[in-house]
mmCIF file of C-alpha atoms in Angstrom:
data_model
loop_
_atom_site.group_PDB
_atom_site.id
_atom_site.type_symbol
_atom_site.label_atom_id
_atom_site.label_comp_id
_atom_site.label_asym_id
_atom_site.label_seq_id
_atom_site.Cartn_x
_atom_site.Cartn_y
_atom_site.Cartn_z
ATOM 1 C CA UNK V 1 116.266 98.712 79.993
ATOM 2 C CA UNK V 2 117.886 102.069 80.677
ATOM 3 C CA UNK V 3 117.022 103.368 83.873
ATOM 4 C CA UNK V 4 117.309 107.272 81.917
ATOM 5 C CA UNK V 5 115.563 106.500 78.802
ATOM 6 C CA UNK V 6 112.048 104.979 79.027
ATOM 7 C CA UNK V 7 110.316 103.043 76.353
ATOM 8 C CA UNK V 8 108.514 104.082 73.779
ATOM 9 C CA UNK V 9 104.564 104.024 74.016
ATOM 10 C CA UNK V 10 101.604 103.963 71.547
ATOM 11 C CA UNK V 11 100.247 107.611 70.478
ATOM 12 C CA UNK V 12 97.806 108.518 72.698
ATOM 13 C CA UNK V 13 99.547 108.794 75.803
ATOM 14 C CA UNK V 14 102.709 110.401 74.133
ATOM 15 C CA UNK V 15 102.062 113.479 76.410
ATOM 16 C CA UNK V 16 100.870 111.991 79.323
ATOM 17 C CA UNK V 17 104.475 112.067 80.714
ATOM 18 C CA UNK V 18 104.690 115.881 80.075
ATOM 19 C CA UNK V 19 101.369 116.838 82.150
ATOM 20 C CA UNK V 20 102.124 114.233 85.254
ATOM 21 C CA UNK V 21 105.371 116.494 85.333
ATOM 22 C CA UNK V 22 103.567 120.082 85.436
ATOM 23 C CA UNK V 23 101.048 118.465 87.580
ATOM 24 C CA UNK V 24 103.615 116.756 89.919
ATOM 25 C CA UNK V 25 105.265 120.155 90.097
ATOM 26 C CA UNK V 26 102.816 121.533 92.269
ATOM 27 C CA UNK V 27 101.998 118.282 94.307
ATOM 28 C CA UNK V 28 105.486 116.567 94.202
ATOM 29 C CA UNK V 29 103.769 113.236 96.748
ATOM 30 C CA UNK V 30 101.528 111.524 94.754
ATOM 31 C CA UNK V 31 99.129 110.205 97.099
ATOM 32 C CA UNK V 32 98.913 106.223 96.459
ATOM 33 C CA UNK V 33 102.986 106.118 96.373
ATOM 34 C CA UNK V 34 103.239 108.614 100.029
ATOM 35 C CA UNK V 35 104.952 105.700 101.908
ATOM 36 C CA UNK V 36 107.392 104.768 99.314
ATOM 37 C CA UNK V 37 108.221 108.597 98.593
ATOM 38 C CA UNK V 38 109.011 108.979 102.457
ATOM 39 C CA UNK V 39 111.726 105.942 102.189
ATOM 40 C CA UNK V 40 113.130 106.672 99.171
ATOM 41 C CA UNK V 41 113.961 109.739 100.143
ATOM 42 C CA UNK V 42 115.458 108.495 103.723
ATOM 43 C CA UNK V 43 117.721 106.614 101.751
ATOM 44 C CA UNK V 44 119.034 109.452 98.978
ATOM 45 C CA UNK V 45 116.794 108.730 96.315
ATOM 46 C CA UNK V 46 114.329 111.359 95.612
ATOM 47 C CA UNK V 47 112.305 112.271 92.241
ATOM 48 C CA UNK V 48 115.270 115.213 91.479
ATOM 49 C CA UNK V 49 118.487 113.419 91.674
ATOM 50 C CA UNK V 50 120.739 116.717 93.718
ATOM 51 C CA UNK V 51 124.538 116.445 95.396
ATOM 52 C CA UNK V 52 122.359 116.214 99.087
ATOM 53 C CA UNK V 53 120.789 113.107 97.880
ATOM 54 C CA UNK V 54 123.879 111.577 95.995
ATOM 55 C CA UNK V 55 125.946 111.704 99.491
ATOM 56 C CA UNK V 56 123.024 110.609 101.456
ATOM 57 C CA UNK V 57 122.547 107.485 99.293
ATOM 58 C CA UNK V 58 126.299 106.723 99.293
ATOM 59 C CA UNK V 59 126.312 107.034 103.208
ATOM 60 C CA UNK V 60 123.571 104.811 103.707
ATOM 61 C CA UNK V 61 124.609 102.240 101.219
ATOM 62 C CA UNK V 62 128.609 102.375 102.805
ATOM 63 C CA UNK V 63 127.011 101.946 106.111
ATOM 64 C CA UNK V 64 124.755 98.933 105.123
ATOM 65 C CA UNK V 65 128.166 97.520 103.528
ATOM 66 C CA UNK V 66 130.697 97.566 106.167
ATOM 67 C CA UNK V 67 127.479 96.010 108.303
ATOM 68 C CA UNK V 68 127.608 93.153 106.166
ATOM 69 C CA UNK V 69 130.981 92.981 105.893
ATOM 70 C CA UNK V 70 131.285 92.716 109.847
ATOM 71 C CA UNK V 71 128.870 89.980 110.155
ATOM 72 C CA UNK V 72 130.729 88.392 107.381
ATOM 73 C CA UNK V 73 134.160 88.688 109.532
ATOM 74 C CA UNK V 74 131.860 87.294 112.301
ATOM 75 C CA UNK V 75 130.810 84.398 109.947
ATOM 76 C CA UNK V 76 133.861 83.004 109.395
ATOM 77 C CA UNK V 77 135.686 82.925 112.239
ATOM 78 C CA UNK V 78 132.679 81.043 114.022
ATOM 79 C CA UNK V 79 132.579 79.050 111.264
ATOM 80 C CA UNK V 80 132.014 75.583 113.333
ATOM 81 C CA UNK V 81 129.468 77.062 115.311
ATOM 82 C CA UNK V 82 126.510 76.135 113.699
ATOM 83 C CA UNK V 83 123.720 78.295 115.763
ATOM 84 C CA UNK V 84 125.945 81.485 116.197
ATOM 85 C CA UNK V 85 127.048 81.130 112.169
ATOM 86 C CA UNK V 86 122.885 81.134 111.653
ATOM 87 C CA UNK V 87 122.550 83.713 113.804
ATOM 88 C CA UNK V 88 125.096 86.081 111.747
ATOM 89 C CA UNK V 89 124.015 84.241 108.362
ATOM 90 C CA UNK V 90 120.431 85.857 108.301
ATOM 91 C CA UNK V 91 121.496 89.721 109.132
ATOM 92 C CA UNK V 92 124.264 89.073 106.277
ATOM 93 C CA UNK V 93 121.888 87.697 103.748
ATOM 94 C CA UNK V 94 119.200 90.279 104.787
ATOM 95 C CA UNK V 95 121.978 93.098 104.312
ATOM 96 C CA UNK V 96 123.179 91.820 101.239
ATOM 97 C CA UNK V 97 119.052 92.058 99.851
ATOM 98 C CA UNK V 98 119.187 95.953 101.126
ATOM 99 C CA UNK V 99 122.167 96.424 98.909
ATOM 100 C CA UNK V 100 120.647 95.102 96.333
ATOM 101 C CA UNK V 101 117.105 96.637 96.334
ATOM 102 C CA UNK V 102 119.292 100.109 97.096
ATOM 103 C CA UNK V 103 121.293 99.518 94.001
ATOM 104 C CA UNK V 104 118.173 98.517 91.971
ATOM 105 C CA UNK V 105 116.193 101.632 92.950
ATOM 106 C CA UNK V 106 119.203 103.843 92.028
ATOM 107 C CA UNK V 107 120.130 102.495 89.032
ATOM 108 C CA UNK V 108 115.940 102.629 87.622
ATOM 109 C CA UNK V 109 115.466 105.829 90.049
ATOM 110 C CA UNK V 110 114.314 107.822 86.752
ATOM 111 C CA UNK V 111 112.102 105.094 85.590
ATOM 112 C CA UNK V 112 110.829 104.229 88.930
ATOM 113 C CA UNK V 113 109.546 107.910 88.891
ATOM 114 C CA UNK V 114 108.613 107.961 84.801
ATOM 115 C CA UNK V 115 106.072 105.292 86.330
ATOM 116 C CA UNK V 116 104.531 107.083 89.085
ATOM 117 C CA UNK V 117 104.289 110.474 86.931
ATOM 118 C CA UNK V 118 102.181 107.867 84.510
ATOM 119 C CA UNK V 119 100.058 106.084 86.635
ATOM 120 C CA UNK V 120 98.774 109.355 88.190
ATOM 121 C CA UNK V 121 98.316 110.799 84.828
ATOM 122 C CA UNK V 122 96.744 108.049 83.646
ATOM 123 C CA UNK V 123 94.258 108.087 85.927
ATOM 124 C CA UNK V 124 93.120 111.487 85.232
ATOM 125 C CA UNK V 125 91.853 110.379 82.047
ATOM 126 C CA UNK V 126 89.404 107.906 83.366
ATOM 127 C CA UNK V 127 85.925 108.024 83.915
ATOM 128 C CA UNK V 128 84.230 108.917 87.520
ATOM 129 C CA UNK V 129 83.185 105.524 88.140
ATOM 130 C CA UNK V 130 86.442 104.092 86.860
ATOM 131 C CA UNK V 131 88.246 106.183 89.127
ATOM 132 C CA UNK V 132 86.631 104.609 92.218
ATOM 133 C CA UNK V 133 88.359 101.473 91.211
ATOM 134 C CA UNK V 134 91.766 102.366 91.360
ATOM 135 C CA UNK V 135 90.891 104.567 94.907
ATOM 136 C CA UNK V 136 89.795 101.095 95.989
ATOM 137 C CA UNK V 137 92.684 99.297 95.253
ATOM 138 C CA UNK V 138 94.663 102.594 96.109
ATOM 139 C CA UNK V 139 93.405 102.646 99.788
ATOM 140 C CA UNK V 140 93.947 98.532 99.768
ATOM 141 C CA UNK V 141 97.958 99.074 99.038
ATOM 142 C CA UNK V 142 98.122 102.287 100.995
ATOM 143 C CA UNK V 143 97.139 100.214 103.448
ATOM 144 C CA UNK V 144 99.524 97.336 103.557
ATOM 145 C CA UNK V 145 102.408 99.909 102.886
ATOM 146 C CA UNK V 146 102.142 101.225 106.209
ATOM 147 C CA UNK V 147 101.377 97.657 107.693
ATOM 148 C CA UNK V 148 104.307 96.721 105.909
ATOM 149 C CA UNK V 149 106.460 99.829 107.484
ATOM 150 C CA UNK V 150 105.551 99.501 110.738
ATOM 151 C CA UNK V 151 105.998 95.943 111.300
ATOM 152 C CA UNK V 152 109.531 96.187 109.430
ATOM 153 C CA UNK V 153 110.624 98.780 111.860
ATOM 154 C CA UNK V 154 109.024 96.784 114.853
ATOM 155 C CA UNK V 155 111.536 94.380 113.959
ATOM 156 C CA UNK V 156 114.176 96.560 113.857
ATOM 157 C CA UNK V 157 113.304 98.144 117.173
ATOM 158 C CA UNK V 158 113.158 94.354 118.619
ATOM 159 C CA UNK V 159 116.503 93.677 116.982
ATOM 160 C CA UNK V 160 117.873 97.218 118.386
ATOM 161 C CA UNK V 161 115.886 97.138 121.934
ATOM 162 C CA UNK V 162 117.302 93.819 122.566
ATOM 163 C CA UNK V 163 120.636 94.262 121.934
ATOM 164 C CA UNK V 164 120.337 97.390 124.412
ATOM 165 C CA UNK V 165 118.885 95.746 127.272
ATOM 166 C CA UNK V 166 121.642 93.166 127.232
ATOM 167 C CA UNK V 167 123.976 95.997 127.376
ATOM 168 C CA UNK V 168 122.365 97.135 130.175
ATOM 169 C CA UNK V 169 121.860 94.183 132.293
ATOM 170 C CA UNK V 170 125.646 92.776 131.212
ATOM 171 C CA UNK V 171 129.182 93.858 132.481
ATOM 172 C CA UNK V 172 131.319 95.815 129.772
ATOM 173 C CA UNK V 173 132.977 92.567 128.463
ATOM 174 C CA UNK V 174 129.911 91.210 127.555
ATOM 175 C CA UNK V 175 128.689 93.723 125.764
ATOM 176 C CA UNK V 176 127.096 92.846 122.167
ATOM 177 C CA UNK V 177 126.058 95.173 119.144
ATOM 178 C CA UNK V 178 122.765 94.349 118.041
ATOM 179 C CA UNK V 179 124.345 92.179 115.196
ATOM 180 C CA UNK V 180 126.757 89.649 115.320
ATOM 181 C CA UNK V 181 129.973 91.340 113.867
ATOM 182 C CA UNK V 182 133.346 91.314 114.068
ATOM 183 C CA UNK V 183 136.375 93.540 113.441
ATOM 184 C CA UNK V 184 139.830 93.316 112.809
ATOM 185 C CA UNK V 185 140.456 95.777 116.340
ATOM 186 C CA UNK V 186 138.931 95.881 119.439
ATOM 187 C CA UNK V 187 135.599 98.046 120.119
ATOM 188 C CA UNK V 188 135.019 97.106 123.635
ATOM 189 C CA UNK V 189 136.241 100.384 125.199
ATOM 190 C CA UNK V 190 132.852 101.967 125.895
ATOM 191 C CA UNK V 191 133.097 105.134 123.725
ATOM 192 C CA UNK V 192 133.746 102.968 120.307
ATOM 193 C CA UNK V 193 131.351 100.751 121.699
ATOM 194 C CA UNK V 194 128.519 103.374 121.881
ATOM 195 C CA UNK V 195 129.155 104.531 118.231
ATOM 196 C CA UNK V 196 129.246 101.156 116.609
ATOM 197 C CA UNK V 197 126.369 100.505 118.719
ATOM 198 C CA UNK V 198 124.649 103.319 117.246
ATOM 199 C CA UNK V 199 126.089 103.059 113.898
ATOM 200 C CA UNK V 200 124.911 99.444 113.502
ATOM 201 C CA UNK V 201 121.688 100.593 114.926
ATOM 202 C CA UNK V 202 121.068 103.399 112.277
ATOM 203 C CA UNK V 203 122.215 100.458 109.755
ATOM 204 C CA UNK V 204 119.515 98.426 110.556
ATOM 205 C CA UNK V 205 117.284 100.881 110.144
ATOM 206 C CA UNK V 206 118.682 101.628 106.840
ATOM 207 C CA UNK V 207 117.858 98.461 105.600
ATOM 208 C CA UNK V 208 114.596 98.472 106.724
ATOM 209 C CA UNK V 209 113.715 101.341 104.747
ATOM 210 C CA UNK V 210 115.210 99.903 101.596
ATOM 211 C CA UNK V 211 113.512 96.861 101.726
ATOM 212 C CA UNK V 212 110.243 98.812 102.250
ATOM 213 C CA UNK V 213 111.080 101.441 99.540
ATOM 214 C CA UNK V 214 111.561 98.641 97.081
ATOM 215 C CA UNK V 215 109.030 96.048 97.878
ATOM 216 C CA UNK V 216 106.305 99.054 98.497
ATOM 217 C CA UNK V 217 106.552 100.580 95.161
ATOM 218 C CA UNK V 218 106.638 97.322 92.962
ATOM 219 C CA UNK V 219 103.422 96.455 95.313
ATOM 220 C CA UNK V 220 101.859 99.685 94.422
ATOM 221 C CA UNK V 221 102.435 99.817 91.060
ATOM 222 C CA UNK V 222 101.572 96.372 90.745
ATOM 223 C CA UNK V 223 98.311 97.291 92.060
ATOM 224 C CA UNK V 224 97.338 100.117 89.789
ATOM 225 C CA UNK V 225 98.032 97.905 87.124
ATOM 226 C CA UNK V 226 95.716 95.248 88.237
ATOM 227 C CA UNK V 227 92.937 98.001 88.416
ATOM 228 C CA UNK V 228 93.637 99.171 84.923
ATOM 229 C CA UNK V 229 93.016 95.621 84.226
ATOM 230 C CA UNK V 230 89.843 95.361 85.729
ATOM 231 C CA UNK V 231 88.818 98.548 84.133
ATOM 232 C CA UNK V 232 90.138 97.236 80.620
ATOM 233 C CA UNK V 233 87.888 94.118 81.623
ATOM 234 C CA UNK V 234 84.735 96.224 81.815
ATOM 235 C CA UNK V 235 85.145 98.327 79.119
ATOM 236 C CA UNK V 236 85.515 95.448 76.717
ATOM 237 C CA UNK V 237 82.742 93.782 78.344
ATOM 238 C CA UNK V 238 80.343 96.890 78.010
ATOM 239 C CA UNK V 239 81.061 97.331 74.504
ATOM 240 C CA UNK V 240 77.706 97.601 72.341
ATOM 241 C CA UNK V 241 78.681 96.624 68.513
ATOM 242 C CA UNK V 242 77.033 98.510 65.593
ATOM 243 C CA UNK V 243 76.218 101.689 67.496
ATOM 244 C CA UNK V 244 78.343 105.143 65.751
ATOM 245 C CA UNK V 245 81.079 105.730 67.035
ATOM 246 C CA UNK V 246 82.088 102.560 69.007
ATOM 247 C CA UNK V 247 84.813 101.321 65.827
ATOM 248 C CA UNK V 248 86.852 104.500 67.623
ATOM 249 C CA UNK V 249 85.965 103.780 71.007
ATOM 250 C CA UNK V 250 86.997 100.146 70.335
ATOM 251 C CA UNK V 251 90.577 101.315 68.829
ATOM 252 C CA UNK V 252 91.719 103.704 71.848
ATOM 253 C CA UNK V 253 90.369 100.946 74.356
ATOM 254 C CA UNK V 254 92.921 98.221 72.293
ATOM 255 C CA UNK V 255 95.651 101.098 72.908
ATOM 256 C CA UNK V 256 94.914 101.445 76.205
ATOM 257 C CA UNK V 257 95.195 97.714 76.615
ATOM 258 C CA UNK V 258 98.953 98.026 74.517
ATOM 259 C CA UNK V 259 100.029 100.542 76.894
ATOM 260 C CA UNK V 260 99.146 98.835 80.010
ATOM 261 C CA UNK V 261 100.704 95.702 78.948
ATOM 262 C CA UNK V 262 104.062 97.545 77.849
ATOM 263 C CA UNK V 263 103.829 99.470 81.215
ATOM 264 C CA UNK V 264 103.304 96.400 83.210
ATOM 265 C CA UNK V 265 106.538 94.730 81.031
ATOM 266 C CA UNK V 266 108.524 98.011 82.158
ATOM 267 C CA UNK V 267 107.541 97.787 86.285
ATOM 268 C CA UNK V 268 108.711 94.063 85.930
ATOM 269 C CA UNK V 269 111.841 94.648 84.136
ATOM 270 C CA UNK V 270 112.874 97.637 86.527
ATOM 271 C CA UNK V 271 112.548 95.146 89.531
ATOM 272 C CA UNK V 272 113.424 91.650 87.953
ATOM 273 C CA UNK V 273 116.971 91.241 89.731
ATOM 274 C CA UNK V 274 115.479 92.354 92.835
ATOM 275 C CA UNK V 275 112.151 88.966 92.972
ATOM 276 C CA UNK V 276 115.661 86.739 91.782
ATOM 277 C CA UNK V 277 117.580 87.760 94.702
ATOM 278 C CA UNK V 278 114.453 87.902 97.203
ATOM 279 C CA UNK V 279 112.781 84.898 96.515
ATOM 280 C CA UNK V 280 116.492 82.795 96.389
ATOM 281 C CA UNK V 281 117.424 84.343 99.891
ATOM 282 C CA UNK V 282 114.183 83.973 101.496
ATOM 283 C CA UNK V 283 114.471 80.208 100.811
ATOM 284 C CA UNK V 284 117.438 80.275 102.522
ATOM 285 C CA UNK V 285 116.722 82.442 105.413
ATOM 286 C CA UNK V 286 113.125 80.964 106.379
ATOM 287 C CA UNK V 287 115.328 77.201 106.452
ATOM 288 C CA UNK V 288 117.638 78.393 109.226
ATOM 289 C CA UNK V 289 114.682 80.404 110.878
ATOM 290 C CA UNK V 290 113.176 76.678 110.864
ATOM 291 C CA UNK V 291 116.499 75.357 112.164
ATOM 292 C CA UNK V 292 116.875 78.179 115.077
ATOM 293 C CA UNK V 293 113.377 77.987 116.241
ATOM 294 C CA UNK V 294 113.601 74.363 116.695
ATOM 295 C CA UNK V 295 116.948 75.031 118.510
ATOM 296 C CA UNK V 296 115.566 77.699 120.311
ATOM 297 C CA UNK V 297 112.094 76.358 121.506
ATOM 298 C CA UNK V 298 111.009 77.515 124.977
ATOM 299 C CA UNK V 299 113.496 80.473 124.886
ATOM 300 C CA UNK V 300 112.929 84.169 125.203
ATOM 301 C CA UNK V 301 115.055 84.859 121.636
ATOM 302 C CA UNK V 302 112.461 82.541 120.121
ATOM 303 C CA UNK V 303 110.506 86.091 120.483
ATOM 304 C CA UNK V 304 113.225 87.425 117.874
ATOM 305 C CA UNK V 305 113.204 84.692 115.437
ATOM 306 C CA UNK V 306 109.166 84.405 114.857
ATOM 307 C CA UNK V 307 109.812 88.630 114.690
ATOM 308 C CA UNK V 308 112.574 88.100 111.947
ATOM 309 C CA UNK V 309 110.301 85.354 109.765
ATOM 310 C CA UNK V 310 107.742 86.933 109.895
ATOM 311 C CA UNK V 311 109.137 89.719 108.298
ATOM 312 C CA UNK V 312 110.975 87.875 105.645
ATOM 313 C CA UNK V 313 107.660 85.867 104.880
ATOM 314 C CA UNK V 314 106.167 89.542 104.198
ATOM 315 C CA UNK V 315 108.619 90.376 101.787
ATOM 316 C CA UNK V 316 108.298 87.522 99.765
ATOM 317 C CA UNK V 317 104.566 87.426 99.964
ATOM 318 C CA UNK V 318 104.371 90.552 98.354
ATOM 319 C CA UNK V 319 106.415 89.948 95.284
ATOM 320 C CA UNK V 320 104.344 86.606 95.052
ATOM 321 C CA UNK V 321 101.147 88.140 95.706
ATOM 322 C CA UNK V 322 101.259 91.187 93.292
ATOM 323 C CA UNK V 323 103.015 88.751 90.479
ATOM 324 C CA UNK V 324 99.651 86.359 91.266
ATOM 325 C CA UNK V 325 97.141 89.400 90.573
ATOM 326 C CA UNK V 326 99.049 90.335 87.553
ATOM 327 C CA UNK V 327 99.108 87.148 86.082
ATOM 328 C CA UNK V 328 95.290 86.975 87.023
ATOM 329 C CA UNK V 329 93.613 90.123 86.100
ATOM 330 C CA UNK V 330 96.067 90.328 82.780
ATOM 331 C CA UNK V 331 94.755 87.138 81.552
ATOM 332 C CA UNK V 332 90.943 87.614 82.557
ATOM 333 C CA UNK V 333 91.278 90.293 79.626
ATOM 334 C CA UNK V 334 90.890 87.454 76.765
ATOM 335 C CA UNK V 335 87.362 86.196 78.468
ATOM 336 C CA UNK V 336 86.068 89.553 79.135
ATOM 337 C CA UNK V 337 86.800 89.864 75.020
ATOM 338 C CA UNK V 338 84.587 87.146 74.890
ATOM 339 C CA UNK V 339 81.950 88.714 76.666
ATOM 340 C CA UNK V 340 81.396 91.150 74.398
ATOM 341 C CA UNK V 341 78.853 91.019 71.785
ATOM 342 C CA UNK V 342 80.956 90.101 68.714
ATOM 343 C CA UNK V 343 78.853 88.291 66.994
ATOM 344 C CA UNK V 344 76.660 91.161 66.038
ATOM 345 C CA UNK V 345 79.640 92.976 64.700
ATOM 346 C CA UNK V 346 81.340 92.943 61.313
ATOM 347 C CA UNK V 347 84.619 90.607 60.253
ATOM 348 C CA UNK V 348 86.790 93.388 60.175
ATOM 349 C CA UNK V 349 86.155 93.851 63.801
ATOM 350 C CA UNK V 350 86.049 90.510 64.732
ATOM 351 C CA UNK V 351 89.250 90.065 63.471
ATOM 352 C CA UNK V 352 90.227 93.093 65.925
ATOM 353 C CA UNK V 353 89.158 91.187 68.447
ATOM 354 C CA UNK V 354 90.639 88.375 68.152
ATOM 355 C CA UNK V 355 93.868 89.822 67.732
ATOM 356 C CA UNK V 356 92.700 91.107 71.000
ATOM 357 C CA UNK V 357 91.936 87.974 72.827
ATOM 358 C CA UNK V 358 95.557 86.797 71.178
ATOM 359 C CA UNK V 359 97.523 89.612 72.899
ATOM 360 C CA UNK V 360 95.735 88.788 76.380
ATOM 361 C CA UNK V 361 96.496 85.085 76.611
ATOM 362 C CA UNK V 362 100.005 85.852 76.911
ATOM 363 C CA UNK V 363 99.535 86.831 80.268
ATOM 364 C CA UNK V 364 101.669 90.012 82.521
ATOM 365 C CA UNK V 365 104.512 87.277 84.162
ATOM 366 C CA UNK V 366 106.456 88.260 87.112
ATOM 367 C CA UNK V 367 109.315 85.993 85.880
ATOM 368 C CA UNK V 368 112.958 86.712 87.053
ATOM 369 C CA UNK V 369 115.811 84.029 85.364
ATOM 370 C CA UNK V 370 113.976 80.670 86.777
ATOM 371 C CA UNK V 371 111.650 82.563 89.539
ATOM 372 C CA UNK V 372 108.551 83.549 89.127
ATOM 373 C CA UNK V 373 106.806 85.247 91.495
ATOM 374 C CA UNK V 374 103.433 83.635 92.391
ATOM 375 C CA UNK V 375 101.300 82.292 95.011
ATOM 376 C CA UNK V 376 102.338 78.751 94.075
ATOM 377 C CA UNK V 377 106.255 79.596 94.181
ATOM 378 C CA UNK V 378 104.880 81.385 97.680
ATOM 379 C CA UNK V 379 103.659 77.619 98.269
ATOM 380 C CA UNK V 380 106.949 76.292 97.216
ATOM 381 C CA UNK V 381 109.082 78.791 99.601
#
């Protein structure tokens, strides 16, 4: 899918794009997405693509990459050192994911943003009591978005503060940069030392907000999906056959259920390479976590490696979560069909329905190549 021209949607909500915009004019935050907004800005990618954000983006995302590339230097010429290689193995693979969600986010930046202008539009055409159902799950993301930020950058400050008392406590030629890197010339002297120390530092940091950018916004978006679901649920289940006026109520509520479907195939395919790389490398990552904390048992760095998992287990536990409630809530559509009372209506609207109940059993799959994010591939991880 293009990341500059989005999909085409059913009839009715041909203009919803156009009023998010004028509306989004004067409140350019959306509230549910305020966390994600924050960090995609910090790393140069902003609803208005402008020169400031272009250079900020390609700073950050050169940074991140010669990061990798020194603990990739450090990887291979420690390559028979089996706990430093781990060591330097996780930053790299965890730098490698920031690239990639960066990438990801830049390359669907105008879809990524098509969606947020939708969502909030969308839910300015729902009823009171309908509304209170996407606050609800609104306040439930909002809520894990800033869990999710803080404990990311408590890891990075552990990473950082570390790596700074060491300093501290350690003569000059002992002095490590809060990664394991190398480089072809010498940065002991302590000038260079202080600004790759503080480069690597602001790296880190970097990442941090790209992984929380990325895994934030599919969570949230994710999320108001699964409350249009439950919303679609109810409707369907409160229809009253052979009153006037509910063969039109019934055909905007089967376009509503098109659109959300289409909209929920367009979130997935903006962020599809981004669950393949994630749930491959956090395989990876939580084995040699397992490995080092054996290793390390009893040790003070044992501190940093529960720190590190547990982050990585976040990550992945969103993806798997979200793709879990999706999967759910999308396919609880066909019973709530069922619900209704159909048998008082006619065949011609039976038929509707069933057509209905078809379209719902092929459920909203978080599937990337041979992932799928889930709470069983969770399980599996």
């Amino acid at each position: 899918m293009s990341s500059g021209q989005p999909s085409q949607k059913p009839s009715q909500y041909q203009g919803k794009r156009l009023f998010a915009s004028i509306m989004l004019n004067r409140a350019p935050t959306v509230d549910f997405f305020r966390v994600q907004s924050i960090c995609l800005r910090a790393i140069g990618i902003s609803r208005r693509a402008t020169h400031a954000d272009s250079v900020l983006y390609a700073f950050s995302f050169f940074t991140v990459l010669v990061m990798k590339l020194g603990t990739v230097l450090f990887a291979v010429k420690h390559i028979d050192e089996i706990m430093l290689l781990c060591d330097c193995l996780g930053p790299t693979f965890t730098a490698y994911l920031g690239l990639v969600r960066q990438y990801n986010l830049r390359l669907h930046r105008s879809e990524v943003w098509h969606i947020v202008d939708e969502l909030d539009a969308l839910k300015r055409t729902l009823q009171p009591n309908e509304i209170r159902i996407v606050q609800k799950y609104n306040r439930i993301d909002r809520f894990l978005a800033w869990a999710y930020l803080i404990t990311a950058m408590s890891t990075g400050v552990l990473f950082v503060g570390v790596a700074l008392v060491l300093v501290v406590l350690s003569e000059q030629a002992d002095w490590k940069l809060p990664l394991l890197m190398d480089f072809p010339f010498d940065v002991k002297h302590p000038v260079t030392f202080t600004i790759f120390f503080v480069w690597c530092s602001v790296a880190i940091f970097w990442v941090v907000l790209d992984c929380v950018a990325c895994d934030a916004s599919f969570g949230t978006f994710s999320s108001c999906l699964v409350a249009h679901f439950v919303i679609i649920q109810e409707r369907f289940e409160n229809l009253q056959f052979g009153m006037v006026g509910n063969g039109r109520q019934l055909g905007k509520l089967i376009e509503y259920h098109k659109y959300i479907l289409h909209l929920s195939d367009r979130v997935i395919d903006a962020y599809k390479t981004v669950i393949l790389n994630q749930l491959l490398i956090s395989s990876m990552l939580l084995c040699m976590l397992g490995f080092q904390l054996v290793i390390s048992a009893g040790t003070t760095i044992m501190v940093v490696y529960v720190a590190y998992g547990t982050a990585i287990t976040i990550q992945v536990t969103y993806y798997c979560y979200y793709g879990s409630q999706l999967y759910h809530e999308s396919t609880l559509v066909h019973d709530a069909v069922y619900k209704s009372n159909w048998y008082e209506t006619d065949v011609r609207t039976q038929k509707m329905l069933i057509n209905c109940m078809m379209r719902a059993k092929k459920s909203v799959n978080a599937k990337s190549g041979f992932t799928e994010a889930s709470l069983p591939t969770l399980n599996a991880v």
